[in-house]
Tab-separated table of C-alpha atoms in Angstrom:
chain	number	residue	atom	x	y	z
A	1	MET	CA	53.379	144.950	137.153
A	2	SER	CA	50.339	143.304	138.629
A	3	LEU	CA	48.467	145.025	141.038
A	4	GLY	CA	49.709	143.667	144.656
A	5	GLN	CA	53.320	144.217	142.828
A	6	TRP	CA	52.475	147.587	142.606
A	7	LEU	CA	50.646	147.927	146.347
A	8	ALA	CA	53.953	146.146	147.714
A	9	GLN	CA	56.249	147.951	146.116
A	10	LEU	CA	54.358	151.352	147.685
A	11	MET	CA	54.040	149.787	150.887
A	12	SER	CA	57.628	149.496	150.764
A	13	SER	CA	58.951	152.969	149.961
A	14	LEU	CA	56.226	154.199	152.371
A	15	GLN	CA	57.910	152.233	155.229
A	16	ASP	CA	61.205	153.003	154.200
A	17	PRO	CA	63.142	154.817	157.022
A	18	GLN	CA	65.127	156.846	154.925
A	19	LYS	CA	61.848	159.157	154.049
A	20	VAL	CA	61.735	159.696	157.670
A	21	ALA	CA	64.794	160.821	157.980
A	22	ARG	CA	64.758	163.329	154.909
A	23	PHE	CA	61.714	164.452	156.587
A	24	GLN	CA	63.024	165.338	159.661
A	25	GLN	CA	66.191	166.933	157.868
A	26	LEU	CA	64.165	168.903	155.842
A	27	CYS	CA	62.496	170.110	158.966
A	28	GLY	CA	65.551	171.289	160.170
A	29	VAL	CA	66.695	168.104	162.534
A	30	GLU	CA	69.962	166.279	162.241
A	31	ALA	CA	71.482	163.470	163.790
A	32	PRO	CA	74.504	163.753	166.554
A	33	VAL	CA	77.989	164.054	165.025
A	34	SER	CA	78.928	160.982	167.024
A	35	CYS	CA	76.166	158.713	165.566
A	36	THR	CA	76.516	159.488	162.112
A	37	ALA	CA	80.475	159.531	162.279
A	38	ALA	CA	80.087	155.687	163.594
A	39	ALA	CA	77.647	155.002	161.240
A	40	ALA	CA	80.011	156.227	158.439
A	41	ALA	CA	83.033	154.666	159.740
A	42	ASP	CA	81.518	151.132	160.114
A	43	PRO	CA	78.125	150.839	158.851
A	44	ARG	CA	77.885	147.186	160.156
A	45	GLU	CA	78.950	148.035	163.482
A	46	ASP	CA	75.033	148.375	164.522
A	47	GLU	CA	74.528	144.948	163.020
A	48	LYS	CA	76.721	143.547	165.503
A	49	ALA	CA	75.823	145.088	168.021
A	50	GLU	CA	72.205	143.792	167.058
A	51	ALA	CA	73.388	140.322	166.755
A	52	GLN	CA	74.770	140.401	170.533
A	53	LEU	CA	71.124	141.433	171.691
A	54	ALA	CA	69.796	138.707	169.926
A	55	GLY	CA	72.101	136.373	171.471
A	56	GLU	CA	71.227	137.756	174.565
A	57	SER	CA	67.586	137.721	173.987
A	58	ARG	CA	68.143	133.919	172.836
A	59	ARG	CA	70.079	133.197	176.196
A	60	ARG	CA	67.192	134.538	178.579
A	61	GLU	CA	64.680	132.649	176.629
A	62	ARG	CA	66.122	129.156	177.327
A	63	GLN	CA	66.127	129.885	180.629
A	64	PRO	CA	63.494	128.402	182.657
A	65	GLY	CA	60.287	129.553	183.073
A	66	ALA	CA	61.043	132.018	179.896
A	67	SER	CA	58.485	132.252	177.076
A	68	GLY	CA	59.183	132.552	173.023
A	69	GLY	CA	57.962	134.714	170.954
A	70	PRO	CA	59.370	137.386	168.169
A	71	PRO	CA	61.647	140.091	169.149
A	72	PRO	CA	60.222	142.721	171.037
A	73	PRO	CA	59.172	145.716	169.339
A	74	GLY	CA	62.047	148.613	169.764
A	75	SER	CA	65.063	146.201	169.464
A	76	ASP	CA	65.949	147.020	165.749
A	77	ARG	CA	68.728	150.299	165.461
A	78	ASN	CA	66.720	152.587	167.445
A	79	GLN	CA	70.243	154.094	168.830
A	80	CYS	CA	73.445	154.945	167.996
A	81	PRO	CA	75.839	152.137	166.747
A	82	ALA	CA	76.951	150.813	170.320
A	83	LYS	CA	78.109	147.380	172.089
A	84	LEU	CA	76.736	146.270	175.122
A	85	GLY	CA	79.652	146.777	177.056
A	86	ASP	CA	79.349	150.446	175.892
A	87	GLY	CA	76.204	150.544	177.137
A	88	GLY	CA	73.757	149.934	174.385
A	89	ALA	CA	70.683	147.808	175.426
A	90	PRO	CA	67.578	146.764	174.097
A	91	ASN	CA	64.676	148.542	173.709
A	92	GLY	CA	61.764	146.546	174.516
A	93	VAL	CA	61.656	143.960	177.633
A	94	ARG	CA	60.701	140.584	177.484
A	95	ASN	CA	58.573	138.189	180.040
A	96	GLY	CA	57.747	141.285	182.332
A	97	ARG	CA	61.692	141.636	183.255
A	98	ALA	CA	63.277	145.532	183.112
A	99	THR	CA	65.901	145.742	180.790
A	100	GLU	CA	68.873	147.254	182.799
A	101	VAL	CA	69.396	150.421	181.647
A	102	GLY	CA	72.586	152.637	182.800
A	103	PRO	CA	72.468	156.429	183.773
A	104	ALA	CA	71.222	159.209	181.259
A	105	SER	CA	74.318	160.168	179.366
A	106	PRO	CA	74.956	163.968	179.788
A	107	ARG	CA	75.110	164.747	175.966
A	108	ARG	CA	71.237	163.584	176.070
A	109	ALA	CA	68.959	166.690	175.054
A	110	GLY	CA	66.971	167.720	178.225
A	111	LEU	CA	63.967	168.602	176.778
A	112	LEU	CA	63.115	165.314	175.139
A	113	ARG	CA	60.821	162.761	176.618
A	114	ARG	CA	62.128	160.431	178.566
A	115	ASN	CA	60.629	156.920	179.480
A	116	SER	CA	60.131	156.508	183.077
A	117	LEU	CA	59.564	152.912	183.268
A	118	THR	CA	63.275	151.878	181.308
A	119	GLY	CA	65.044	154.977	181.728
A	120	GLU	CA	65.468	155.511	178.116
A	121	GLU	CA	65.932	158.892	176.516
A	122	GLY	CA	65.742	160.603	173.311
A	123	GLN	CA	69.025	160.893	170.947
A	124	LEU	CA	70.621	164.605	171.282
A	125	ALA	CA	69.731	166.203	168.269
A	126	HIS	CA	70.585	169.775	166.481
A	127	VAL	CA	67.416	171.518	165.596
A	128	SER	CA	67.490	174.189	163.516
A	129	ASN	CA	63.649	175.234	163.368
A	130	TRP	CA	62.412	175.726	167.100
A	131	PRO	CA	59.146	177.176	166.351
A	132	LEU	CA	58.347	174.439	163.909
A	133	HIS	CA	59.883	171.910	166.505
A	134	TYR	CA	57.580	173.175	169.578
A	135	LEU	CA	54.577	172.941	166.897
A	136	PHE	CA	55.376	169.140	166.278
A	137	CYS	CA	55.952	168.698	170.575
A	138	PHE	CA	52.427	170.229	170.922
A	139	GLY	CA	50.525	167.514	168.355
A	140	THR	CA	52.586	164.735	169.472
A	141	GLU	CA	50.895	165.897	173.071
A	142	LEU	CA	47.551	165.748	171.608
A	143	GLY	CA	47.786	162.074	171.734
A	144	ASN	CA	49.177	161.730	175.422
A	145	GLU	CA	47.781	160.960	178.875
A	146	LEU	CA	48.332	164.860	179.805
A	147	PHE	CA	45.783	166.203	176.944
A	148	TYR	CA	43.129	162.891	177.709
A	149	ILE	CA	43.253	163.745	181.181
A	150	LEU	CA	42.399	167.628	180.701
A	151	PHE	CA	40.310	167.612	177.459
A	152	PHE	CA	37.389	165.034	178.619
A	153	PRO	CA	36.862	166.424	181.757
A	154	PHE	CA	36.910	169.794	180.455
A	155	TRP	CA	33.950	168.738	177.870
A	156	ILE	CA	32.211	166.970	180.715
A	157	TRP	CA	32.099	169.410	183.610
A	158	ASN	CA	31.937	172.573	181.230
A	159	LEU	CA	30.460	172.038	177.901
A	160	ASP	CA	28.413	169.140	176.721
A	161	ALA	CA	28.268	165.958	179.173
A	162	LEU	CA	26.626	163.794	176.429
A	163	VAL	CA	29.249	164.761	173.943
A	164	GLY	CA	32.210	164.074	176.475
A	165	ARG	CA	30.871	160.397	177.576
A	166	ARG	CA	30.558	159.302	173.543
A	167	LEU	CA	33.573	160.944	172.719
A	168	VAL	CA	35.283	158.857	175.188
A	169	VAL	CA	33.097	155.912	174.028
A	170	ILE	CA	34.908	156.620	170.586
A	171	TRP	CA	38.464	156.803	171.916
A	172	VAL	CA	38.211	153.933	173.951
A	173	LEU	CA	37.139	151.930	170.647
A	174	VAL	CA	39.917	153.233	168.606
A	175	MET	CA	42.490	153.018	171.134
A	176	TYR	CA	41.720	149.266	171.697
A	177	LEU	CA	41.217	148.124	168.686
A	178	GLY	CA	44.741	150.408	167.497
A	179	GLN	CA	47.145	148.687	170.566
A	180	CYS	CA	45.685	144.845	169.677
A	181	THR	CA	46.417	145.753	166.184
A	182	LYS	CA	49.870	146.414	166.869
A	183	ASP	CA	50.394	143.484	168.693
A	184	ILE	CA	49.062	141.418	165.793
A	185	ILE	CA	51.110	142.764	163.238
A	186	ARG	CA	54.422	143.259	165.389
A	187	TRP	CA	56.033	145.839	162.933
A	188	PRO	CA	59.049	147.495	164.514
A	189	ARG	CA	59.420	151.000	164.971
A	190	PRO	CA	62.050	153.184	161.677
A	191	ALA	CA	65.348	151.952	162.469
A	192	SER	CA	67.699	154.570	163.907
A	193	PRO	CA	70.036	155.421	162.135
A	194	PRO	CA	69.149	156.875	160.157
A	195	VAL	CA	66.134	158.046	162.123
A	196	VAL	CA	66.442	160.335	164.684
A	197	LYS	CA	64.608	159.294	167.945
A	198	LEU	CA	63.429	162.762	169.446
A	199	GLU	CA	60.813	160.665	171.434
A	200	VAL	CA	61.250	157.565	173.044
A	201	PHE	CA	58.509	157.333	175.537
A	202	TYR	CA	56.816	154.734	172.998
A	203	ASN	CA	59.460	153.403	171.649
A	204	SER	CA	58.718	149.334	173.474
A	205	GLU	CA	55.726	149.328	171.326
A	206	TYR	CA	55.255	148.265	167.868
A	207	SER	CA	54.515	150.805	165.061
A	208	MET	CA	51.709	149.649	162.896
A	209	PRO	CA	49.004	151.513	163.417
A	210	SER	CA	49.990	154.599	164.888
A	211	THR	CA	47.695	154.906	167.463
A	212	HIS	CA	48.566	158.775	167.821
A	213	ALA	CA	47.159	159.111	164.056
A	214	MET	CA	44.112	156.930	164.726
A	215	SER	CA	43.327	159.271	168.001
A	216	GLY	CA	44.023	162.727	165.820
A	217	THR	CA	41.794	161.203	163.305
A	218	ALA	CA	38.917	160.247	165.599
A	219	ILE	CA	38.735	162.902	168.123
A	220	PRO	CA	38.292	166.247	165.901
A	221	ILE	CA	36.011	164.103	163.123
A	222	SER	CA	34.127	162.488	166.266
A	223	MET	CA	33.414	166.077	167.892
A	224	ILE	CA	32.434	167.673	164.618
A	225	LEU	CA	29.505	164.335	163.999
A	226	LEU	CA	28.468	164.568	167.999
A	227	THR	CA	28.059	168.709	167.946
A	228	TYR	CA	27.071	169.624	164.415
A	229	GLY	CA	23.172	169.854	164.839
A	230	ARG	CA	23.266	169.787	168.330
A	231	TRP	CA	25.084	173.181	169.073
A	232	GLN	CA	24.670	176.334	166.506
A	233	TYR	CA	27.614	176.946	164.938
A	234	PRO	CA	28.977	177.266	161.227
A	235	LEU	CA	30.204	173.917	159.596
A	236	THR	CA	33.141	175.538	158.033
A	237	TYR	CA	34.731	175.494	161.566
A	238	GLY	CA	34.696	171.892	161.724
A	239	LEU	CA	35.911	171.668	158.107
A	240	ILE	CA	38.927	173.639	159.165
A	241	LEU	CA	39.373	172.113	162.514
A	242	ILE	CA	39.492	168.311	161.320
A	243	PRO	CA	42.428	168.546	158.981
A	244	CYS	CA	44.304	170.760	160.524
A	245	TRP	CA	44.017	168.673	164.252
A	246	CYS	CA	44.715	165.280	162.158
A	247	SER	CA	47.574	166.461	159.858
A	248	LEU	CA	49.318	168.222	163.166
A	249	VAL	CA	49.286	164.827	165.115
A	250	CYS	CA	50.040	162.272	162.129
A	251	ILE	CA	53.016	164.590	160.789
A	252	SER	CA	54.518	164.802	164.141
A	253	ARG	CA	54.800	161.230	164.954
A	254	ILE	CA	57.030	161.293	161.513
A	255	TYR	CA	58.790	164.063	163.000
A	256	MET	CA	59.596	162.672	166.243
A	257	GLY	CA	61.163	159.343	164.287
A	258	MET	CA	58.228	157.151	165.990
A	259	HIS	CA	56.466	156.303	162.866
A	260	SER	CA	56.993	155.927	159.096
A	261	ILE	CA	54.478	157.307	156.510
A	262	LEU	CA	52.570	154.080	156.149
A	263	ASP	CA	52.118	153.521	159.916
A	264	VAL	CA	50.285	156.951	160.110
A	265	ILE	CA	48.309	156.646	156.866
A	266	ALA	CA	47.175	152.979	157.789
A	267	GLY	CA	46.132	154.917	161.524
A	268	PHE	CA	44.208	157.498	159.372
A	269	LEU	CA	42.230	154.499	156.986
A	270	TYR	CA	42.092	152.358	159.838
A	271	THR	CA	39.989	154.885	161.618
A	272	ILE	CA	38.040	155.900	159.330
A	273	LEU	CA	36.964	152.604	158.745
A	274	ILE	CA	36.003	152.037	162.870
A	275	LEU	CA	34.060	155.242	162.684
A	276	VAL	CA	32.060	154.102	159.713
A	277	ILE	CA	30.996	150.889	161.185
A	278	PHE	CA	30.563	151.421	165.202
A	279	TYR	CA	30.054	155.353	165.123
A	280	PRO	CA	25.984	154.522	164.502
A	281	PHE	CA	26.242	152.703	167.470
A	282	VAL	CA	27.575	155.115	170.215
A	283	ASP	CA	23.785	156.774	170.909
A	284	VAL	CA	22.802	153.179	172.055
A	285	ILE	CA	26.042	152.246	174.269
A	286	ASP	CA	25.712	155.850	175.939
A	287	ASN	CA	22.069	155.402	176.552
A	288	PHE	CA	22.723	151.414	177.905
A	289	ASN	CA	25.508	152.886	180.282
A	290	GLN	CA	23.203	155.295	181.670
A	291	THR	CA	19.736	153.742	181.870
A	292	HIS	CA	20.388	149.654	182.045
A	293	ARG	CA	19.655	148.668	185.684
A	294	TYR	CA	22.929	146.016	185.383
A	295	ALA	CA	25.127	148.438	183.516
A	296	PRO	CA	27.690	148.763	185.598
A	297	LEU	CA	28.394	144.696	186.087
A	298	ILE	CA	28.097	144.359	182.583
A	299	ILE	CA	30.725	147.183	181.830
A	300	ILE	CA	33.086	146.076	184.154
A	301	GLY	CA	32.585	142.633	182.793
A	302	LEU	CA	33.211	143.938	178.969
A	303	HIS	CA	35.896	145.875	179.629
A	304	LEU	CA	37.628	143.194	181.492
A	305	ALA	CA	36.849	140.496	179.221
A	306	LEU	CA	38.369	142.910	176.494
A	307	GLY	CA	41.903	143.212	178.175
A	308	ILE	CA	41.943	139.384	178.060
A	309	PHE	CA	43.582	139.194	174.721
A	310	SER	CA	45.898	142.228	175.284
A	311	PHE	CA	46.688	141.061	178.824
A	312	THR	CA	48.681	137.994	177.597
A	313	LEU	CA	51.043	139.156	174.869
A	314	ASP	CA	54.585	137.381	175.799
A	315	THR	CA	56.419	140.822	175.183
A	316	TRP	CA	56.107	143.743	177.957
A	317	SER	CA	56.007	147.046	176.622
A	318	THR	CA	54.149	150.465	177.368
A	319	SER	CA	51.355	148.840	175.067
A	320	ARG	CA	50.396	146.564	177.757
A	321	GLY	CA	49.706	149.101	180.471
A	322	ASP	CA	48.228	151.649	177.869
A	323	THR	CA	45.143	149.388	176.846
A	324	ALA	CA	44.553	148.558	180.449
A	325	GLU	CA	44.702	152.398	181.144
A	326	ILE	CA	42.561	153.175	178.425
A	327	LEU	CA	39.838	150.294	179.090
A	328	GLY	CA	40.107	151.102	182.985
A	329	SER	CA	39.280	154.825	181.953
A	330	GLY	CA	36.493	153.561	179.543
A	331	ALA	CA	34.800	151.400	182.169
A	332	GLY	CA	35.017	154.135	184.966
A	333	ILE	CA	33.854	157.123	182.891
A	334	ALA	CA	30.373	154.702	182.109
A	335	CYS	CA	29.861	153.502	185.492
A	336	GLY	CA	30.466	157.123	186.482
A	337	SER	CA	27.662	158.315	183.926
A	338	HIS	CA	25.454	155.184	185.084
A	339	PHE	CA	25.302	156.746	188.945
A	340	THR	CA	25.308	159.879	187.897
A	341	TYR	CA	22.487	159.580	186.064
A	342	LYS	CA	20.438	157.886	188.087
A	343	MET	CA	20.844	160.796	191.038
A	344	GLY	CA	20.141	163.576	188.512
A	345	LEU	CA	23.680	165.201	188.724
A	346	LEU	CA	24.018	165.943	185.098
A	347	LEU	CA	21.059	165.999	182.863
A	348	ASP	CA	21.112	166.153	179.261
A	349	PRO	CA	19.264	168.962	177.868
A	350	PRO	CA	16.120	167.848	176.243
A	351	LEU	CA	15.615	167.138	172.260
A	352	ASP	CA	12.992	169.363	171.839
A	353	ILE	CA	15.229	172.798	172.637
A	354	LEU	CA	18.056	171.394	170.121
A	355	PRO	CA	20.120	173.034	168.546
A	356	LEU	CA	21.755	174.550	171.366
A	357	ALA	CA	22.987	178.436	171.436
A	358	ARG	CA	26.109	179.073	173.051
A	359	HIS	CA	25.787	180.985	176.280
A	360	PRO	CA	27.215	184.714	176.477
A	361	ILE	CA	30.344	184.524	178.477
A	362	SER	CA	29.853	186.329	181.353
A	363	MET	CA	32.260	186.282	184.469
A	364	THR	CA	30.394	184.411	186.511
A	365	LEU	CA	30.094	181.591	183.682
A	366	PHE	CA	34.019	181.990	183.023
A	367	GLY	CA	34.795	181.929	187.039
A	368	LYS	CA	32.768	178.661	187.794
A	369	ALA	CA	34.378	177.210	184.632
A	370	ILE	CA	37.503	178.012	186.404
A	371	LEU	CA	36.517	176.643	189.418
A	372	ARG	CA	35.313	173.699	188.056
A	373	ILE	CA	38.682	173.194	186.330
A	374	PHE	CA	40.568	173.806	189.309
A	375	ILE	CA	38.954	171.548	191.629
A	376	GLY	CA	38.087	169.105	189.436
A	377	MET	CA	41.738	168.104	188.628
A	378	PHE	CA	43.087	169.060	191.829
A	379	PHE	CA	40.385	165.914	193.278
A	380	VAL	CA	41.362	163.566	190.183
A	381	LEU	CA	44.805	163.971	190.984
A	382	VAL	CA	44.419	163.048	194.193
A	383	VAL	CA	42.700	160.184	193.561
A	384	ARG	CA	45.344	158.808	190.959
A	385	ASP	CA	48.114	159.057	193.386
A	386	MET	CA	45.884	157.847	196.460
A	387	MET	CA	45.303	154.572	194.324
A	388	LYS	CA	48.738	154.102	192.865
A	389	ARG	CA	50.023	153.993	196.617
A	390	ILE	CA	47.675	151.638	197.248
A	391	THR	CA	47.685	149.036	194.595
A	392	ILE	CA	51.334	148.978	193.421
A	393	PRO	CA	52.224	147.717	197.086
A	394	LEU	CA	49.137	145.737	197.124
A	395	ALA	CA	49.544	143.677	194.441
A	396	CYS	CA	53.540	143.300	194.999
A	397	LYS	CA	52.550	141.772	198.628
A	398	ILE	CA	49.694	139.643	196.873
A	399	PHE	CA	51.781	137.752	194.330
A	400	SER	CA	55.252	138.320	196.124
A	401	ILE	CA	57.021	140.545	194.068
A	402	PRO	CA	59.473	143.128	195.419
A	403	CYS	CA	58.189	146.561	195.988
A	404	ASP	CA	61.913	148.038	196.442
A	405	ASP	CA	61.918	149.485	192.834
A	406	ILE	CA	58.278	150.865	191.875
A	407	ARG	CA	59.809	151.220	188.169
A	408	LYS	CA	60.067	147.463	188.035
A	409	ALA	CA	57.712	146.120	190.130
A	410	ARG	CA	55.502	147.844	187.567
A	411	GLN	CA	56.952	145.946	184.361
A	412	HIS	CA	55.184	142.664	186.092
A	413	MET	CA	51.784	142.233	184.548
A	414	GLU	CA	50.791	141.181	187.851
A	415	VAL	CA	51.412	144.372	189.096
A	416	GLU	CA	50.854	146.478	185.971
A	417	LEU	CA	47.449	145.511	184.920
A	418	PRO	CA	45.663	146.115	188.736
A	419	TYR	CA	47.165	149.255	189.113
A	420	ARG	CA	46.443	150.465	185.566
A	421	TYR	CA	42.954	149.231	185.620
A	422	ILE	CA	41.736	149.909	189.444
A	423	THR	CA	43.838	153.500	189.446
A	424	TYR	CA	42.272	154.591	186.030
A	425	GLY	CA	38.730	153.050	186.723
A	426	MET	CA	38.650	155.155	189.876
A	427	VAL	CA	39.492	158.283	187.717
A	428	GLY	CA	36.935	157.903	185.228
A	429	PHE	CA	34.487	157.249	187.795
A	430	SER	CA	35.477	160.269	189.813
A	431	ILE	CA	35.274	162.796	186.420
A	432	THR	CA	31.440	161.466	185.669
A	433	PHE	CA	30.520	160.826	189.713
A	434	LEU	CA	32.064	161.743	192.337
A	435	VAL	CA	33.757	165.273	191.128
A	436	PRO	CA	29.911	166.380	189.601
A	437	TYR	CA	28.866	165.593	192.751
A	438	ILE	CA	31.458	167.707	194.587
A	439	PHE	CA	30.145	170.464	192.344
A	440	PHE	CA	26.807	170.145	193.061
A	441	PHE	CA	27.312	170.086	196.906
A	442	ILE	CA	29.187	173.392	196.487
A	443	GLY	CA	26.820	175.032	194.438
A	444	ILE	CA	29.420	175.315	190.821
A	445	SER	CA	27.661	172.677	188.897
C-alpha cells in the first residue's frame, strides 16, 4: 500500500460517522427509540427522503433567478428518517430563502440548542451521564458568541488591553480562514443516523475544518504566547491550560454530533499552521491599528474586501452571517483602539517595567472590575439591540424586502450582511472606545 493510499484510508476512517456515534454511546448518549426503530425497519427510508429533497431542490434551481451549485450543507441524513409530508426538511437553505420549518415536535429535548433562524432543533436523546453532558456543553460554548462577547471585553477592560486586542486580531484571522475553507471544501456534517445531533445551531454550515476546534486551539495558545514574559507566572500554568482547553472544545464537537474526528484534527493542525505563519506579524498589525494616521479607513476597507469572497457564496448558511459578524467585530475593535490610543484612554505600560506583576486583590480592585463588567456589558448589549433595530428595517426598506418576518428577512444577503457587519462593528467599537470613555468619565478606568 502506497503512502497516498494509506493516507486516504486513514482520512476515510477518521471521517466515518460510525466512530462519532460510538463515541456518543460511550459517553452515555443514545439515539431516540423512534429513529433507531425506523432506521432498523427500513434502512433505505432516509435515502428515499433524501431523493425527494434532492428533487425538490432541483425544481427550485430551475426557477427563474435561481443559481446552481452543490447541495447545501446539512442536507444529508441529519434527521430521523422522514418523508416530506411528515415534516422532513433539508437543513440548508439555498439562494437566501428560508426553508419552511414546521412547529417543533413536543418530543424535542428542551435543553438543546435551537437554530433561531431556521427553527430547527436538536434530536431528542437519552443521556445517561449528565455531568459529562454539561461538561461538553460548556466546552462547545467556548466557541460560541456568548463566550466571545464576555471574554474579549473582560481582557480589554480588566486584565490587559494589549493582550485583548491582539487576541482579537488572531481570532478574526483564524476564524475567517476557517469559515472560508469550509465553504471551499464543502464537506457535509456527519450523517444522522447513526450520529445523534445534540446541537443544530451550525448544522447548515459545512463541516471541514471545525472552526470551534480552531478557536479552541488559537485562543489558549495565543494567550500563553502573548502573556508569558509580559506577566509573571509559572509556564506550567500555560502548559496545563492549553491541552485542557483545546481538548475540551474539540471533543465536545464530536460529542455534540457536529463534527467527525477528522474535522477536529484538521482544525487543530490548520490553526497551528496559521499561528506559525501569521503570529510574528500580530505586533506589527496592532501597532499599525493604533498609530497609523489612516488606520480606520484601511481597517474598514480591508475587512470589507476580505468579506467579498465569503459574501458571494451560492448557498445560505449561518457561516455567511458569522463571517460578517467576525469581520465587523474585528474592524470595530481595531478602529476603537485607534481612537482610544489617540485620546490616551487606555495606555499600555512601558516596556521597561516588564514583566508585570499581578496586583494584589483588594475590595476596591474587585469592586471596580465588577462595575466595569456590568456597566460595560449593559452598554454593549444596548448598542447591539439598537443597531439591530435600526439596520434590519433600514436594509429591508432599501432593498425592498418584506420585513414582517424578521427571521426570514435576515436570511437575505442584502439584509444579513449590513446588519451583522454594522451591528457588530459598533459592538467592537464600543468595547475599545465608547465603554472605556464611560469608565474614564465616571472614574472607574
